[in-house]
Short mmCIF file of C-alpha atoms in Angstrom, two decimals:
data_model
loop_
_atom_site.label_atom_id
_atom_site.label_comp_id
_atom_site.label_asym_id
_atom_site.label_seq_id
_atom_site.Cartn_x
_atom_site.Cartn_y
_atom_site.Cartn_z
CA MET A 233 191.28 22.24 -123.59
CA THR A 234 187.53 22.64 -123.72
CA THR A 235 184.97 19.88 -123.52
CA GLN A 236 184.18 20.25 -127.21
CA ASN A 237 187.84 19.90 -128.21
CA ALA A 238 188.22 16.84 -126.00
CA ALA A 239 185.20 15.22 -127.63
CA LEU A 240 186.52 15.96 -131.12
CA SER A 241 189.96 14.57 -130.36
CA HIS A 242 188.41 11.45 -128.81
CA ASP A 243 186.22 10.80 -131.87
CA ALA A 244 189.08 11.36 -134.31
CA ALA A 245 191.38 8.83 -132.63
CA ARG A 246 190.96 5.27 -133.84
CA THR A 247 192.06 2.63 -131.45
CA PRO A 248 193.75 -0.51 -132.83
CA ALA A 249 190.94 -2.65 -131.42
CA ARG A 250 188.38 -0.65 -133.38
CA VAL A 251 190.37 -1.04 -136.61
CA GLU A 252 190.78 -4.77 -136.02
CA THR A 253 187.06 -5.10 -135.37
CA MET A 254 186.28 -3.30 -138.63
CA ILE A 255 188.66 -5.56 -140.58
CA LEU A 256 187.17 -8.70 -139.02
CA MET A 257 183.64 -7.51 -139.77
CA CYS A 258 184.60 -6.91 -143.42
CA VAL A 259 186.12 -10.39 -143.66
CA ALA A 260 183.01 -11.93 -142.07
CA LEU A 261 180.78 -10.03 -144.51
CA PHE A 262 182.89 -11.22 -147.46
CA VAL A 263 182.72 -14.85 -146.30
CA ALA A 264 178.96 -14.58 -145.78
CA LEU A 265 178.43 -13.08 -149.23
CA THR A 266 180.65 -15.75 -150.79
CA ALA A 267 178.66 -18.49 -149.06
CA LEU A 268 175.38 -16.92 -150.14
CA ALA A 269 176.55 -16.60 -153.75
CA THR A 270 177.78 -20.19 -153.77
CA TRP A 271 174.50 -21.41 -152.28
CA THR A 272 172.51 -19.43 -154.84
CA TRP A 273 174.50 -20.00 -158.05
CA GLY A 274 176.73 -22.95 -157.14
CA LEU A 275 180.31 -23.54 -158.17
CA PRO A 276 180.36 -20.98 -161.03
CA ALA A 277 179.92 -18.20 -158.45
CA LEU A 278 182.80 -19.57 -156.38
CA ALA A 279 185.00 -19.79 -159.49
CA MET A 280 184.18 -16.21 -160.51
CA ILE A 281 185.00 -14.93 -157.02
CA ALA A 282 188.34 -16.76 -157.12
CA LEU A 283 189.06 -15.35 -160.57
CA ALA A 284 188.24 -11.83 -159.41
CA LEU A 285 190.64 -12.17 -156.44
CA VAL A 286 193.68 -13.09 -158.57
CA PRO A 287 194.82 -9.44 -159.00
CA VAL A 288 194.32 -8.87 -155.27
CA MET A 289 196.62 -11.78 -154.47
CA TYR A 290 199.24 -10.46 -156.92
CA VAL A 291 199.24 -7.15 -155.06
CA VAL A 292 199.48 -8.94 -151.70
CA LEU A 293 202.44 -11.03 -152.90
CA ILE A 294 204.20 -7.97 -154.29
CA LEU A 295 203.69 -6.07 -151.01
CA ILE A 296 205.05 -9.04 -149.05
CA SER A 297 208.11 -9.30 -151.28
CA VAL A 298 208.80 -5.56 -150.99
CA GLY A 299 208.55 -5.81 -147.23
CA ARG A 300 205.53 -3.70 -146.38
#
């Protein structure tokens, strides 16, 4: 195994900690954007975000019931 191959295999591998960090950063960004939208436009922005997330929650509930 050459040095170049070792570097490529190291970059391609994603550790679970890195994936968890990415997920947590996405959640933090979503919460920050939700807070900013609510601060800017008030409760209508919060209601529209909740309405937009209804299909997402349906998918989550279906995946939970299937067992994935």
